[in-house]
Short mmCIF file of C-alpha atoms and ligand atoms in Angstrom, two decimals:
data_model
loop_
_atom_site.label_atom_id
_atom_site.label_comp_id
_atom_site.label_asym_id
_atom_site.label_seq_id
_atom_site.Cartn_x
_atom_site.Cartn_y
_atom_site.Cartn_z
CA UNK A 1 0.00 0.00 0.00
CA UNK A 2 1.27 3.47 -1.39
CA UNK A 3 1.30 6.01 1.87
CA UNK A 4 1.26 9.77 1.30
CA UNK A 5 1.13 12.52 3.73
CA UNK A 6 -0.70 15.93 3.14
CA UNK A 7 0.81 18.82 4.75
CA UNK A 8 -1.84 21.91 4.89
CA UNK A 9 -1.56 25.46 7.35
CA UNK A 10 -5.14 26.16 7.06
CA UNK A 11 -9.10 25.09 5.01
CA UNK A 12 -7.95 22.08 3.61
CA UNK A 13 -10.24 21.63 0.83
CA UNK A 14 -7.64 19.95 -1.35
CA UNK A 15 -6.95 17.27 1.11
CA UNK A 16 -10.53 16.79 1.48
CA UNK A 17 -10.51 16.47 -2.61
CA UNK A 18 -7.46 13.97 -1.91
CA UNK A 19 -8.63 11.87 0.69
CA UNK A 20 -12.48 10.94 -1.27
CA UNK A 21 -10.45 10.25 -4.13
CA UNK A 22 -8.38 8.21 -2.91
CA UNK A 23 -10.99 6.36 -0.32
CA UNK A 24 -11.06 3.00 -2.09
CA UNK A 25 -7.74 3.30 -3.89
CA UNK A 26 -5.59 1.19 -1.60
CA UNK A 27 -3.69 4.54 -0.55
CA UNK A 28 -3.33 5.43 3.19
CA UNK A 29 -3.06 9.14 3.80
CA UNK A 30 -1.86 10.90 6.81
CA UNK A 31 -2.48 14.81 7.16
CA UNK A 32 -0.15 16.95 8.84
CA UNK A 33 -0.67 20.71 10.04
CA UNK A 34 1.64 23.37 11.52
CA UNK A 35 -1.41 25.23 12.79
CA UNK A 36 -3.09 23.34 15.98
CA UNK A 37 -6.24 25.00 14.89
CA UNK A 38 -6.10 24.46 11.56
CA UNK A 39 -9.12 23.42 9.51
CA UNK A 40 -7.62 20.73 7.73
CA UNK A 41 -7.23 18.53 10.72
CA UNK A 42 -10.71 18.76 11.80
CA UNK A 43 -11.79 17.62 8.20
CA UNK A 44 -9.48 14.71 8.63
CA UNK A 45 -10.60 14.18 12.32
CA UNK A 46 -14.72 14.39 10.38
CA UNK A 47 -13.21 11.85 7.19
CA UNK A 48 -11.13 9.55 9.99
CA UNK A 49 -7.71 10.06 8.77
CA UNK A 50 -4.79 9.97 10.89
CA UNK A 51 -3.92 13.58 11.68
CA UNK A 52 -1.10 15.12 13.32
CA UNK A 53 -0.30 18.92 14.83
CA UNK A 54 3.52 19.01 14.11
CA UNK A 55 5.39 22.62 14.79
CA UNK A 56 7.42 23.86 11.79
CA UNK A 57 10.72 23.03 13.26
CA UNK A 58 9.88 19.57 14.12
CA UNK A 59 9.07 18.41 10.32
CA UNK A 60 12.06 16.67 9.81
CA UNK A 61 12.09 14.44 12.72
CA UNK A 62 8.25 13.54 11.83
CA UNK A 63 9.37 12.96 8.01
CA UNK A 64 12.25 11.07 9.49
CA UNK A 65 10.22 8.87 11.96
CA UNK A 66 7.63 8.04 9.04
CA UNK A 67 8.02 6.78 5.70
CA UNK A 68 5.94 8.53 2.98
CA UNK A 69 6.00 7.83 -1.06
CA UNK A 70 5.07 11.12 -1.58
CA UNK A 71 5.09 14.35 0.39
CA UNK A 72 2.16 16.44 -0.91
CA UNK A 73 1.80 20.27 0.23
CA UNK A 74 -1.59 21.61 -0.29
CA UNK A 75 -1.89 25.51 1.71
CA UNK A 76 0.79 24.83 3.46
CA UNK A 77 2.90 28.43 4.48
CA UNK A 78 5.62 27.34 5.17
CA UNK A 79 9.29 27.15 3.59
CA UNK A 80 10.83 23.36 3.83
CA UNK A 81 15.38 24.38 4.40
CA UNK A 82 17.07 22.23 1.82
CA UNK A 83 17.71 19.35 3.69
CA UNK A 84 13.92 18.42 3.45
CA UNK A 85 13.15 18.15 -0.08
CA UNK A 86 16.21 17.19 -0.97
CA UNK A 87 16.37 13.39 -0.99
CA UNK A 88 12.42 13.27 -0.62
CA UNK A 89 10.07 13.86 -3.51
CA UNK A 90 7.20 17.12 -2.70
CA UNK A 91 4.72 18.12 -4.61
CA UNK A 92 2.65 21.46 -4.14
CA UNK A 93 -0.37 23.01 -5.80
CA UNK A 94 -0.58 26.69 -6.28
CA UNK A 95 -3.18 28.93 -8.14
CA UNK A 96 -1.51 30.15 -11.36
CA UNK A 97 -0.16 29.84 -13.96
CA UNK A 98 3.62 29.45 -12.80
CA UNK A 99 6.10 31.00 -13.97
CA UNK A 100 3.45 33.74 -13.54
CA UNK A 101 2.41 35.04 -10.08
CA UNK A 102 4.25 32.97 -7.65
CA UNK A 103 3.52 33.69 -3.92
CA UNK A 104 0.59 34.71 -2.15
CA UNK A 105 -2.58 36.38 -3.50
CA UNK A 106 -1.84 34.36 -6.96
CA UNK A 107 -5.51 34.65 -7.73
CA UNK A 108 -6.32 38.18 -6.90
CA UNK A 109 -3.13 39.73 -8.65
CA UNK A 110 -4.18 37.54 -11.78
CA UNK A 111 -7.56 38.91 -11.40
CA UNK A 112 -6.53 42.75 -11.23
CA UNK A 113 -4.29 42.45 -13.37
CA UNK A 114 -7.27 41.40 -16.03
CA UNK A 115 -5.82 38.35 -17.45
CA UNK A 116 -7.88 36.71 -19.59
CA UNK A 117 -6.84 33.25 -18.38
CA UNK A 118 -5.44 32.17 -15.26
CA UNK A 119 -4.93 28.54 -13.72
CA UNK A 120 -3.55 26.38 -11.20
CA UNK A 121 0.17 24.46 -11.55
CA UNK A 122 1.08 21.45 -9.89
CA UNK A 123 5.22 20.87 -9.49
CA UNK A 124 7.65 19.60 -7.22
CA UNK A 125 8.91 21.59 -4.67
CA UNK A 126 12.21 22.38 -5.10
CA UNK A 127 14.77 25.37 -3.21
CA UNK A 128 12.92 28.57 -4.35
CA UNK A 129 9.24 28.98 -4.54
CA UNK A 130 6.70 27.81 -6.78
CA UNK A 131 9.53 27.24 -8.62
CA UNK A 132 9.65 23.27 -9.21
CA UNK A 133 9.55 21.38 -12.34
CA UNK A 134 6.07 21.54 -13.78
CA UNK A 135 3.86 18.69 -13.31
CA UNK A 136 0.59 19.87 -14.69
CA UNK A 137 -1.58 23.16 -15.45
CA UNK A 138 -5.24 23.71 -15.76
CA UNK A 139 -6.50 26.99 -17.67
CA UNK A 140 -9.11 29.05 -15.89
CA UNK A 141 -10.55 31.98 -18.32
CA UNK A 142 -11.46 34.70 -16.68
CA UNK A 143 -14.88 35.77 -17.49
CA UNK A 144 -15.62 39.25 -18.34
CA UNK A 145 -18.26 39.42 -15.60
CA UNK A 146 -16.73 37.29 -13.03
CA UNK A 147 -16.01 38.06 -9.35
CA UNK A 148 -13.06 37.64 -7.72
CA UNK A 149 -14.92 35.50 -5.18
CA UNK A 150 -16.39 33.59 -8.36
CA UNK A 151 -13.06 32.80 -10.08
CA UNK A 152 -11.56 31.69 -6.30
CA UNK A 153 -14.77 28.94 -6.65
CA UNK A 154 -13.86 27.96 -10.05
CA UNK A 155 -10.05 27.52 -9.42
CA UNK A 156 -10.60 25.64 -6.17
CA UNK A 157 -13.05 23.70 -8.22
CA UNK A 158 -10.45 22.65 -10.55
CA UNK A 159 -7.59 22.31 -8.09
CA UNK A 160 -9.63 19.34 -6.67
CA UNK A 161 -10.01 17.60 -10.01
CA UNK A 162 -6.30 18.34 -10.89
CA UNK A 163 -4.71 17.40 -7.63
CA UNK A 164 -5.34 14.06 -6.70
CA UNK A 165 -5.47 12.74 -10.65
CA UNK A 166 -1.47 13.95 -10.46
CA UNK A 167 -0.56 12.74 -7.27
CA UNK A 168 -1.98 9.06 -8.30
CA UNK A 169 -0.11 9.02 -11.25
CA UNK A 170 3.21 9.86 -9.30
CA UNK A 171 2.70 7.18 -7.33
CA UNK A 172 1.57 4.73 -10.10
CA UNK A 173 5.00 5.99 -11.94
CA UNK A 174 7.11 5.47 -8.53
CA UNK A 175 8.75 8.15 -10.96
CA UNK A 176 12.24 9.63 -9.43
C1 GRF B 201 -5.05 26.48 -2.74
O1 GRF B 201 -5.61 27.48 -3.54
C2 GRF B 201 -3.67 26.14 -3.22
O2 GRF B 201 -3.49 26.34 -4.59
C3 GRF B 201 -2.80 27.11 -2.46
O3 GRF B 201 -3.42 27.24 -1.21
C4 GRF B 201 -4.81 26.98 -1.32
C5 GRF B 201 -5.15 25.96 -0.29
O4 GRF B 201 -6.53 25.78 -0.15
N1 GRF B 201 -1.44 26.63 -2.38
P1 GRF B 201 -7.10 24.61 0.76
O5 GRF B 201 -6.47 24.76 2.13
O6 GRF B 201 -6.72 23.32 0.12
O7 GRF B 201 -8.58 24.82 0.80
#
């Protein structure tokens, strides 16, 4: 059985999206927060996944103490130091799309900026941010009429497809 853990600092939507897909896929899933209060972990507490508060700086003794195939960041705020990511394999989500608007607000500088299309980008997590090799993209076109609070909906909306569909196929690959 593959094992992944999701690491998440706040809603947790996308491991909610993770953990029904994966329900009857022979996958265990542990979710991990740096945020005792965090929303994530009471949606894992409600789906009856294993869930654990873990403070920033302990991270590495919890990733040493437990074996994961994959690592898989989804909201998490926090910057893994090299020693992390380097021999492990980390995947993140983030809405846009990278190379454009990495960091925070991704969806409202898109939005202001009047793009026609945003998206969301899926890629490993490697030493600078949002700056990984590319997994996957989704295209979100922004609507002439749309909200910002409408085109947050849609991009979550997709992000939940997207996400777990790349994370099975990493671990179908076993890819390096
Ligand atoms: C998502 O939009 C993701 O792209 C970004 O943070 C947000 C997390 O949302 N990295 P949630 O906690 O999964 O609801």
């Amino acid at each position: 059985m593959k094992k992944i853990v999701v690491f998440g600092s706040g809603n947790g939507s996308n491991f909610q999206a993770i953990a029904e897909y994966f329900k009857y896929k022979n996958v265990e899933i542990v979710c991990v927060s740096d945020k005792k209060d965090a929303y994530i972990l009471k949606r894992a507490e409600k789906l009856g996944i294993k869930n654990f508060y873990v403070a920033f700086e302990n991270t590495e003794g919890f990733l040493n103490d437990n074996e994961f195939d994959l690592i898989v960041l989804a909201g998490y705020m926090r910057i893994f130091p090299e020693e992390i990511f380097k021999e492990r394999r980390i995947v993140n989500i983030h809405p846009s799309l990278l190379p454009k608007y990495k960091g925070i607000n991704a969806i409202k500088r898109a939005y202001e900026a009047k793009e026609d299309y945003t998206g969301i980008s899926v890629h490993f997590v490697e030493k600078e941010v949002d700056s990984g090799e590319l997994l996957a993209q989704a295209l979100v076109k922004i609507e002439k009429d749309m909200t910002l609070e409408e085109l947050e909906a849609e991009i979550h909306r997709q992000e939940h497809i997207l996400y777990p569909q790349v994370i099975e196929k990493l671990l179908l690959e076993g890819a390096e």
